[in-house]
CSV table of C-alpha atoms in Angstrom, one decimal:
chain,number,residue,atom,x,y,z
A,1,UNK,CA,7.8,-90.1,-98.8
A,2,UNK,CA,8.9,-93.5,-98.1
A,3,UNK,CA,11.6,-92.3,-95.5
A,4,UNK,CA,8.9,-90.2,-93.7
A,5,UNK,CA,7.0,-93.2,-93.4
A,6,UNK,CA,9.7,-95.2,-92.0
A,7,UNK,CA,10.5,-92.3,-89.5
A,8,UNK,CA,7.0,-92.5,-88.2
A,9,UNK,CA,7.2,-96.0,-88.4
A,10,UNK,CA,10.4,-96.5,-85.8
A,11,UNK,CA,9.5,-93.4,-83.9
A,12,UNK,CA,6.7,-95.6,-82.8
A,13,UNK,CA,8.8,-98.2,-82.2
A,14,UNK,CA,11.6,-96.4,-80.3
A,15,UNK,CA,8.4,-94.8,-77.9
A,16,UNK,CA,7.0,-98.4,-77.0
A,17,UNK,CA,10.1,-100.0,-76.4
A,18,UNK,CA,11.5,-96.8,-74.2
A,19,UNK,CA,8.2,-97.4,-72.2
A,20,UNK,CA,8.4,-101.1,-71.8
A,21,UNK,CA,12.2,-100.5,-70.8
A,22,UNK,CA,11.4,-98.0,-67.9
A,23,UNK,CA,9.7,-100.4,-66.2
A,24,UNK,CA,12.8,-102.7,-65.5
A,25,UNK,CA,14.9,-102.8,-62.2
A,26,UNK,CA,17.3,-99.3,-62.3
A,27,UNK,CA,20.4,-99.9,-64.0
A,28,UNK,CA,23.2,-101.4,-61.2
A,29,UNK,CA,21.0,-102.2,-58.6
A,30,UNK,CA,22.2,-105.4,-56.3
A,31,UNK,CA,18.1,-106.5,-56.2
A,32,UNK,CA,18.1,-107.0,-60.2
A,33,UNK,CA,16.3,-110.3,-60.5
A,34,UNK,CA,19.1,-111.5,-62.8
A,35,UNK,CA,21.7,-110.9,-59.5
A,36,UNK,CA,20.3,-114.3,-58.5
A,37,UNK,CA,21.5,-117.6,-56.6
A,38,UNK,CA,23.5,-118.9,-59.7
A,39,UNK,CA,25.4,-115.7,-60.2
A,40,UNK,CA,26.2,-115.7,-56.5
A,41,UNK,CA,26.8,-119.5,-56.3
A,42,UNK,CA,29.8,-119.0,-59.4
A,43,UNK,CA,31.4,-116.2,-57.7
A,44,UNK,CA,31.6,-118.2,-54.5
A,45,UNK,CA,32.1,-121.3,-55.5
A,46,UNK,CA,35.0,-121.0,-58.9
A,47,UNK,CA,37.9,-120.5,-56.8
A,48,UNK,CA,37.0,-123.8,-55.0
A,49,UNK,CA,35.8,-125.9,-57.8
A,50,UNK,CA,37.4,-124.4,-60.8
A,51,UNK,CA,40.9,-122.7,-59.7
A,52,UNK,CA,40.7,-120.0,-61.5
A,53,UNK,CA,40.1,-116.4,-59.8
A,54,UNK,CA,38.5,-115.2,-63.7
A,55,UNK,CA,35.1,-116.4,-63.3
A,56,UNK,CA,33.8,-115.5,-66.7
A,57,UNK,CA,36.9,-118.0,-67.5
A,58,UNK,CA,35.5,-120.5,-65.0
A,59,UNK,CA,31.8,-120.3,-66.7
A,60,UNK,CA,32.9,-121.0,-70.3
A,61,UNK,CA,35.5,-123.4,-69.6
A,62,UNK,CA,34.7,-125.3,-67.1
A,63,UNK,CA,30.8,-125.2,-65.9
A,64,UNK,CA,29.7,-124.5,-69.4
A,65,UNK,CA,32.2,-126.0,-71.7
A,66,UNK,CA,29.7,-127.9,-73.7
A,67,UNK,CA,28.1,-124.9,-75.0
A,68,UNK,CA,31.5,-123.2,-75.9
A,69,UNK,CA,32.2,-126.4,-78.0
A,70,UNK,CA,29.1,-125.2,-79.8
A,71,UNK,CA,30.5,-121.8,-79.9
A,72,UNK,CA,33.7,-123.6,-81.6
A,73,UNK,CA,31.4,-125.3,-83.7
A,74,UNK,CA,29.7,-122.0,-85.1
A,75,UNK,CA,32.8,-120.5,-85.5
A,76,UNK,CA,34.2,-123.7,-87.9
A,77,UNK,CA,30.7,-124.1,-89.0
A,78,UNK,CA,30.9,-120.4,-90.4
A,79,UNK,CA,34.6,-120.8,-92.2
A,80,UNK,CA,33.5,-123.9,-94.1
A,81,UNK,CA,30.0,-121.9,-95.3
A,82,UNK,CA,32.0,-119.1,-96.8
A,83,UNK,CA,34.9,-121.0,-98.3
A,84,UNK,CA,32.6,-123.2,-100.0
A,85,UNK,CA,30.7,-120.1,-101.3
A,86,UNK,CA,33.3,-118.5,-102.6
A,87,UNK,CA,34.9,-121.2,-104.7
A,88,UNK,CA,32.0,-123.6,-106.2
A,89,UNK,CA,31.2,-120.4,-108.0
A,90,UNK,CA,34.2,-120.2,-109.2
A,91,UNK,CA,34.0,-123.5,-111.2
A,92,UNK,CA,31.1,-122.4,-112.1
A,93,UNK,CA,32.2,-119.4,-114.1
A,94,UNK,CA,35.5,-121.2,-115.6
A,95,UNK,CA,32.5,-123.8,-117.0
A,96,UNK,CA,30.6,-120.8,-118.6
A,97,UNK,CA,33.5,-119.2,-119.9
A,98,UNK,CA,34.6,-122.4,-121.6
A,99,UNK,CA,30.9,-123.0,-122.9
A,100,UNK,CA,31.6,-119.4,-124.1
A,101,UNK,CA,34.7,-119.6,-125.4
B,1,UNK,CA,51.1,-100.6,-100.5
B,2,UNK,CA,54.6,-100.0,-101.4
B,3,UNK,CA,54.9,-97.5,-98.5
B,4,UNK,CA,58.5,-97.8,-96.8
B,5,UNK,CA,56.8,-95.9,-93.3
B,6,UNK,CA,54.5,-99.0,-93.2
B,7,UNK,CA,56.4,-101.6,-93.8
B,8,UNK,CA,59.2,-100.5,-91.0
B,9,UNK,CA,56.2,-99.9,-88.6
B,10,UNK,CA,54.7,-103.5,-89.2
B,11,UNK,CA,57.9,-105.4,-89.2
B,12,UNK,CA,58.5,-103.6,-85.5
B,13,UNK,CA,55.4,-104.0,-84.4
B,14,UNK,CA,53.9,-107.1,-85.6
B,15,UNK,CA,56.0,-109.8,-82.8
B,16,UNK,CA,54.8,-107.2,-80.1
B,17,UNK,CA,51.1,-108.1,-80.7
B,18,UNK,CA,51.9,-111.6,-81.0
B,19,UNK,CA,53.6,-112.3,-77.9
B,20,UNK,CA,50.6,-109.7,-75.8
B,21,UNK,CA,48.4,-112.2,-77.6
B,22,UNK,CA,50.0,-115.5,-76.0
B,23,UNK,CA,49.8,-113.6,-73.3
B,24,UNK,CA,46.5,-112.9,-73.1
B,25,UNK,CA,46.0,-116.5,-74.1
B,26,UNK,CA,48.2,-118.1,-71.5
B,27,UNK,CA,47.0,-116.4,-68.9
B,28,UNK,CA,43.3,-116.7,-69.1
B,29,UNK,CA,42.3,-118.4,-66.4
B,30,UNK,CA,44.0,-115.6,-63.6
B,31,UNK,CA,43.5,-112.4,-65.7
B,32,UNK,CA,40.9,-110.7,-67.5
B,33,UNK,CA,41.1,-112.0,-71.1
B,34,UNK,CA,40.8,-115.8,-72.5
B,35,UNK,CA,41.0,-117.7,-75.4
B,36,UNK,CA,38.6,-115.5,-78.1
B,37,UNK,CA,39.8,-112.1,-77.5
B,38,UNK,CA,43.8,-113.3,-77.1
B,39,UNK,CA,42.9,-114.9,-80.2
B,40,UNK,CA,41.5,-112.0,-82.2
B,41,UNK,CA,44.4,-109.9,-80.9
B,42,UNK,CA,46.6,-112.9,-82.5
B,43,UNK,CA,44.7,-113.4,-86.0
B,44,UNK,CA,44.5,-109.3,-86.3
B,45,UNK,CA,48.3,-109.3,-86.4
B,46,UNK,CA,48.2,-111.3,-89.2
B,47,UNK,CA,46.0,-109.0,-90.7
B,48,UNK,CA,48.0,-106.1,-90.6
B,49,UNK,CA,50.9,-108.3,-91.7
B,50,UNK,CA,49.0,-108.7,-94.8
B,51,UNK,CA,47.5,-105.4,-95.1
B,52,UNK,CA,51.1,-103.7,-95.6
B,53,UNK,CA,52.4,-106.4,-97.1
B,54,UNK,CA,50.0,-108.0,-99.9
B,55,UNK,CA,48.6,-111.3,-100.0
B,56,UNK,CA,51.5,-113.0,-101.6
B,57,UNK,CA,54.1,-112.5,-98.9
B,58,UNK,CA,51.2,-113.3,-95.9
B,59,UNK,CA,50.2,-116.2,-97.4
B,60,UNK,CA,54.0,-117.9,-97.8
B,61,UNK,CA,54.7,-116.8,-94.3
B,62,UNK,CA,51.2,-118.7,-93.4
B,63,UNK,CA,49.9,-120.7,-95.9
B,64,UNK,CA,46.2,-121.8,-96.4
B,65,UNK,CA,47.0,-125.5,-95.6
B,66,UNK,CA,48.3,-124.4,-92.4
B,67,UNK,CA,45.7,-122.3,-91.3
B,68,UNK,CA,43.0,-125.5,-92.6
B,69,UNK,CA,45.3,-127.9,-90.2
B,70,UNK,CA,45.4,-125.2,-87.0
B,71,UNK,CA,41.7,-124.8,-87.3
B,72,UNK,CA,40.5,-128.5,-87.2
B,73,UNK,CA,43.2,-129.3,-84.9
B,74,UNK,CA,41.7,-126.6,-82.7
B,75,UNK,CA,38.2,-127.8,-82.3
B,76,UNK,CA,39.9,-132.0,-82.3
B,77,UNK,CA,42.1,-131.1,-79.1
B,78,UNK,CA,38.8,-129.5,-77.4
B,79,UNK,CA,37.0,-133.0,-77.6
B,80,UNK,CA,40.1,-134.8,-76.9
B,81,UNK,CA,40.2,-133.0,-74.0
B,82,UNK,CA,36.9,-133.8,-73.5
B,83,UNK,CA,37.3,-137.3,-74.0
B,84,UNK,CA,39.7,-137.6,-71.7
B,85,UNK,CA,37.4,-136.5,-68.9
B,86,UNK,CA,35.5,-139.9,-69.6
B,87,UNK,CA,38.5,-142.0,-69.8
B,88,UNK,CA,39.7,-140.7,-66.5
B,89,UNK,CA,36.6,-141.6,-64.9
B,90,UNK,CA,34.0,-138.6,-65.2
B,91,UNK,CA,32.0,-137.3,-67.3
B,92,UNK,CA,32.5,-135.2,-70.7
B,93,UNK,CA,34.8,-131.9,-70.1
B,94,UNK,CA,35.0,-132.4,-66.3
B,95,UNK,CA,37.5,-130.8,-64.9
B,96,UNK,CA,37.9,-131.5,-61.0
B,97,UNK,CA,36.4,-134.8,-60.7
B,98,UNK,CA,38.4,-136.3,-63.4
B,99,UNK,CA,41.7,-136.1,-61.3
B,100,UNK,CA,43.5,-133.4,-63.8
B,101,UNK,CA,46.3,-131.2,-61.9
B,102,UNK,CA,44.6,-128.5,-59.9
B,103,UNK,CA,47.1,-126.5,-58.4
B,104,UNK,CA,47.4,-123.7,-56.6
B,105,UNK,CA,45.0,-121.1,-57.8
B,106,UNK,CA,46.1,-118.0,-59.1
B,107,UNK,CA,49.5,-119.4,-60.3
B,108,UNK,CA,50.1,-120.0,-63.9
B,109,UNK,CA,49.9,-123.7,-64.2
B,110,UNK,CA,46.8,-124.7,-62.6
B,111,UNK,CA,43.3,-125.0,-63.2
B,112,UNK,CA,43.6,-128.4,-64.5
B,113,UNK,CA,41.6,-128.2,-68.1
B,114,UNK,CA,40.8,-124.6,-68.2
B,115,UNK,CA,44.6,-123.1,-69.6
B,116,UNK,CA,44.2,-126.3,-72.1
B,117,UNK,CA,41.0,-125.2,-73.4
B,118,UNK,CA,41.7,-122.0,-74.1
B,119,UNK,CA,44.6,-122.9,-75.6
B,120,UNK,CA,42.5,-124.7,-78.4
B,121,UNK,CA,39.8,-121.7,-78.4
B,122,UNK,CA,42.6,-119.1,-78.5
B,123,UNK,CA,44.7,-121.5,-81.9
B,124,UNK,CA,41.0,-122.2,-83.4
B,125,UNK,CA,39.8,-117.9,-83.3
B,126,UNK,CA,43.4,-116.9,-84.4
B,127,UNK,CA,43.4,-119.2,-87.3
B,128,UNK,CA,39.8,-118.4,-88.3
B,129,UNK,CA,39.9,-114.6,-88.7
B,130,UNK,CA,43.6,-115.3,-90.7
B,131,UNK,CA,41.6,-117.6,-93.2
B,132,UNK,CA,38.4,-115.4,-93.4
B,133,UNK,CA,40.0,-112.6,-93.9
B,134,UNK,CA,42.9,-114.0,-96.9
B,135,UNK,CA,39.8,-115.9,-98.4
B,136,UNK,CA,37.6,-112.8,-98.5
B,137,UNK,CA,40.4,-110.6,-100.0
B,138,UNK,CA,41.4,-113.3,-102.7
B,139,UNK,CA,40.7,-112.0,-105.9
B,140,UNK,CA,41.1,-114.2,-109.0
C,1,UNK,CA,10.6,-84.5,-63.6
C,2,UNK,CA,9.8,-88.0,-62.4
C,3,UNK,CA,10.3,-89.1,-66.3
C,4,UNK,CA,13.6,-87.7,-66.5
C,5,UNK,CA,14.9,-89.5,-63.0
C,6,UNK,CA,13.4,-92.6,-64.7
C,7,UNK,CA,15.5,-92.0,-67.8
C,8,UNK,CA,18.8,-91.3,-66.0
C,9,UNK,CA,18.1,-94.4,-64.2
C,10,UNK,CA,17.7,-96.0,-67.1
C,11,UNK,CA,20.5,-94.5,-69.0
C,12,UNK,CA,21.9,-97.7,-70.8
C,13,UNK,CA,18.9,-99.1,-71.7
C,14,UNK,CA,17.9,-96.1,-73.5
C,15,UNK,CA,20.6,-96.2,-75.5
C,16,UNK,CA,20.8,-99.8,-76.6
C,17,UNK,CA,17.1,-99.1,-77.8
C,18,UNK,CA,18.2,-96.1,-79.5
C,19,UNK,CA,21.1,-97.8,-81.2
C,20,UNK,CA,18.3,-101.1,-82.4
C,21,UNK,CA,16.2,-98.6,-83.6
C,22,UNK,CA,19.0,-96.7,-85.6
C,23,UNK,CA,20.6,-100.0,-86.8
C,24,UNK,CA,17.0,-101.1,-87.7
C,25,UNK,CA,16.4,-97.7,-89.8
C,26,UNK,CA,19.4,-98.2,-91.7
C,27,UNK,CA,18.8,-101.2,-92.5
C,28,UNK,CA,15.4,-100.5,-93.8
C,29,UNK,CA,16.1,-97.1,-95.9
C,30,UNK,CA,19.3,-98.1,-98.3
C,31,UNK,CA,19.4,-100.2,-100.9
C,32,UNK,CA,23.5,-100.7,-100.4
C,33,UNK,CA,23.9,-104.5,-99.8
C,34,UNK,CA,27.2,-103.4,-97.4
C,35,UNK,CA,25.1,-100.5,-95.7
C,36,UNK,CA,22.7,-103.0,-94.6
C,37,UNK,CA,25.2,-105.2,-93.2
C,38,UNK,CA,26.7,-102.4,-91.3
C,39,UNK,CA,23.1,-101.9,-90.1
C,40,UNK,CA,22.7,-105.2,-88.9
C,41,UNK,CA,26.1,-104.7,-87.1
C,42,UNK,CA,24.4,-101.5,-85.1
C,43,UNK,CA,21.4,-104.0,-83.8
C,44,UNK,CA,24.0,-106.2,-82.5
C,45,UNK,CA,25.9,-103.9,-80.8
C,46,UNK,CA,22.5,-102.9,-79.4
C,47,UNK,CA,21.9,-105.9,-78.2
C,48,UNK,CA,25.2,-106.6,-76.2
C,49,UNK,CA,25.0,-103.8,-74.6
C,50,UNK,CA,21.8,-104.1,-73.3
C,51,UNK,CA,22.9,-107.7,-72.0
C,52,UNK,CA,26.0,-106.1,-70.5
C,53,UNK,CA,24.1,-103.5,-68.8
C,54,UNK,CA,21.7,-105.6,-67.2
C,55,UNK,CA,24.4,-107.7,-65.5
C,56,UNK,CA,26.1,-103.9,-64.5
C,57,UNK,CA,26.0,-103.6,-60.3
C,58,UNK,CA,27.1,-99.9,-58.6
C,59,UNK,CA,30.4,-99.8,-57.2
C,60,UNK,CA,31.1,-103.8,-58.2
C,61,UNK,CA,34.5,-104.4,-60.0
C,62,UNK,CA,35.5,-106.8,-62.3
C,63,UNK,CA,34.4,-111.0,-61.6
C,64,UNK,CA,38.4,-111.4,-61.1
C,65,UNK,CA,38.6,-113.2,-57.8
C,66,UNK,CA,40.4,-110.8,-55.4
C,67,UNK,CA,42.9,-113.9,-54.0
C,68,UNK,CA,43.8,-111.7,-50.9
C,69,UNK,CA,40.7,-112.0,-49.2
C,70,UNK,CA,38.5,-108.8,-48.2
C,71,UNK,CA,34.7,-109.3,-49.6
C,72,UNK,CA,34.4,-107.2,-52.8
C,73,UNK,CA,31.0,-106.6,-54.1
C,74,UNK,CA,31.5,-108.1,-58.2
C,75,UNK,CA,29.4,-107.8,-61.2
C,76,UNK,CA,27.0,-110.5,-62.3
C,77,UNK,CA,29.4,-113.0,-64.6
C,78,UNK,CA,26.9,-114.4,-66.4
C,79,UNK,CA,25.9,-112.3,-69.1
C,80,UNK,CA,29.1,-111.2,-69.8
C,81,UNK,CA,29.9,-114.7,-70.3
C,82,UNK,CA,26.8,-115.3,-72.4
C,83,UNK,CA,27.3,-112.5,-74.7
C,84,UNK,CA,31.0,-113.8,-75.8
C,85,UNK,CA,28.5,-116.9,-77.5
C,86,UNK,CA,27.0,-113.5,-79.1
C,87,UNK,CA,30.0,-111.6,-80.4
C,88,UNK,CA,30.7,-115.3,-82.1
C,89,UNK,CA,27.7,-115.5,-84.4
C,90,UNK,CA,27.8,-111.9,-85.0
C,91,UNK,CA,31.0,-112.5,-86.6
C,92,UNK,CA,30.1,-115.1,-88.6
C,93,UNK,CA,27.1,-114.1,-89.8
C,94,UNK,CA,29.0,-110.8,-91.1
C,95,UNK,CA,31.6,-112.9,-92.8
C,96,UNK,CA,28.8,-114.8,-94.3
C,97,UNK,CA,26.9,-112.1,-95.8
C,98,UNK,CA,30.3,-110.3,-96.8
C,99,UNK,CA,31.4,-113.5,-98.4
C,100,UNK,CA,27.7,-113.4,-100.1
C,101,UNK,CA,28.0,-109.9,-101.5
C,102,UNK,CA,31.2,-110.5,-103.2
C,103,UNK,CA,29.6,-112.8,-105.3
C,104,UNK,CA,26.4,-110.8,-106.1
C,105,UNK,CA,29.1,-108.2,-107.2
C,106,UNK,CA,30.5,-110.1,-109.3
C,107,UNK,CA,27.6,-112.0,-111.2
C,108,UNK,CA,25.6,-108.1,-111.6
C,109,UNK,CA,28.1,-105.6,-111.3
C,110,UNK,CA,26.3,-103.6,-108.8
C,111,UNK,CA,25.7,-103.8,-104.9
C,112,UNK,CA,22.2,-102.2,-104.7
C,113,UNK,CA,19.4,-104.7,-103.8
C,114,UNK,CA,17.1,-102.4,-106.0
C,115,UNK,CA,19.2,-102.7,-109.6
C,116,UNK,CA,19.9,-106.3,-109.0
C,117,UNK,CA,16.0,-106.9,-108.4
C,118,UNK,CA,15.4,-105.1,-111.6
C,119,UNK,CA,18.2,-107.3,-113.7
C,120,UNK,CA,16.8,-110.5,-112.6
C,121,UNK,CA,13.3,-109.2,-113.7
C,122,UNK,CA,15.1,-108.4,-117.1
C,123,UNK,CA,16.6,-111.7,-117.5
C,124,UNK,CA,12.9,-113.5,-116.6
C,125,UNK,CA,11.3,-111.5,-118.8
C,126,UNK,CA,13.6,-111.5,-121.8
């Protein structure tokens, strides 16, 4: 019953979206919008400015290396979340099991 | 897993991974690859170390502590290196107009900051997945 | 006929929607805490490949700088490169929510979202 309604539900979903998408640019066409100047510009431009001949290298290392020590950031920001997750409650139980015990 | 077909396999395999990994690290900036996925490739060695293995054995060959150190160290040589963009004259993470060595591109030591980068990205992913993973397995 | 040259022009697309909508499905039918996540998963998937796909150009190889001259036609870089920022969180947040789980398991002995909203009802009410 609830499944059913969910199937209609997504159905919907999947039909609006699939009509919305058709109206993009045709998949691996050079005129997609998103081919622009600053796509063109790193692919001309990294073996000057960067020296490397990977552009995706270029991008996060060297034009965007500010965001990727964001990215770094998440990444530590992530590690410290779960470690302090998994041991405060720990403590927590070893004080339950004493007030227990 | 006390399984003897295992173990053999791992112990061949395991410095394989880890030296395609450098590779991948090292070479970055002139081939596809980079610092996150040579560094998955290098923490998911680990992982099958400790998979055939056990926990005990994985984490005396790489202890916690270490893996803490490798991680913060990671993300304090990216700044550094940043840093060092300002005191050469530039601004934070330049590359070219700080005056680092450029090279010849598409040789191995060039690029001035980018093989250094990835470097730190490639020890700080490595040493992330190692310590997720033993801290999520850790049963006590 | 024209909507089926639309679709095969389309081709990728398509399928990253199919996969959200599947991901999305999953997540919304079980009650398995780890299902879910695994749901979540799909969507993202989903998602990186529709990014990938929109930076996708015919017959263009791989943004590695061909050093020996000749003008090759290349992909778009930039979302590939954006996407890596992507596949980061993703990991994260799964070992977040993993890491989250364990400990549901272990204060209620059970994974199901539906059992552990009736326990904590129990424990309020009694």
């Amino acid at each position: 019953m609830k499944k059913g309604l969910f199937i209609v539900v997504l159905a919907g979903l999947f039909v609006l979206l699939v009509s919305s998408i058709l109206k993009m640019p045709s998949l691996g066409s050079v005129d997609n919008p998103s081919y622009n100047e600053t796509a063109t510009y790193y692919l001309e431009n990294s073996v000057e400015e960067a020296h490397a001949p990977n552009v995706i290298a270029a991008i996060i290392t060297d034009y965007r290396a500010f965001d990727t020590l964001g990215e770094t950031t998440v990444l530590f920001t992530s590690i410290a979340a779960v470690i302090s997750v998994l041991s405060i409650n720990h403590q927590d139980k070893k004080k339950g099991g004493d007030i227990n015990g | 897993m006390d399984d003897i077909i295992v173990k053999t396999i791992t112990r061949l395999i395991v410095p394989f991974i880890q030296v395609y990994g450098i590779f991948v690290i090292l070479h970055g900036h002139i081939s596809p690859g980079g610092g996150f996925s040579g560094g998955a490739v290098l923490g998911s060695s680990m992982i099958l170390f400790t998979l055939s293995f056990g926990l005990p054995m994985a984490s005396r060959k790489i202890p916690h502590k270490v893996t803490s150190i490798l991680e913060t160290s990671g993300i304090l040589w990216y700044i550094i290196i940043g840093l060092a963009g300002i005191y050469l004259g530039g601004k934070f993470l330049v590359n070219k107009e700080a005056g680092f060595f450029m090279g010849q591109a598409g040789e191995l030591i060039s690029a001035g900051i980018i093989p250094l980068l990835t470097l730190g990205i490639g020890i700080k992913v490595a040493s992330t997945m190692i310590t997720l993973f033993h801290t999520i397995i850790e049963e006590d | 006929m024209e909507f089926i040259k639309a679709i095969a022009e389309h081709i990728n697309y398509v399928a990253s929607v199919a996969l959200f909508v599947i991901g999305l499905y999953t997540v919304l039918t079980h009650s398995n805490l780890l299902k879910k996540v695994i749901g979540i998963n799909i969507m993202e998937t989903s998602i990186f490949l529709f990014f990938v796909s929109i930076g996708y150009v015919h017959d263009g190889s791989a943004p590695i700088i061909n050093l020996g001259g000749g003008r090759v036609l290349y992909i778009n870089p930039l979302p590939s490169a954006l996407i890596l920022t992507g596949i980061v969180v993703a990991v994260s947040i799964t070992a977040y929510s993993l890491s989250l789980i364990i400990k549901l398991y272990e204060e209620y002995g059970t994974m199901d979202i539906d059992e552990i909203m009736k326990l904590r009802g129990e424990g309020k009410n009694g």
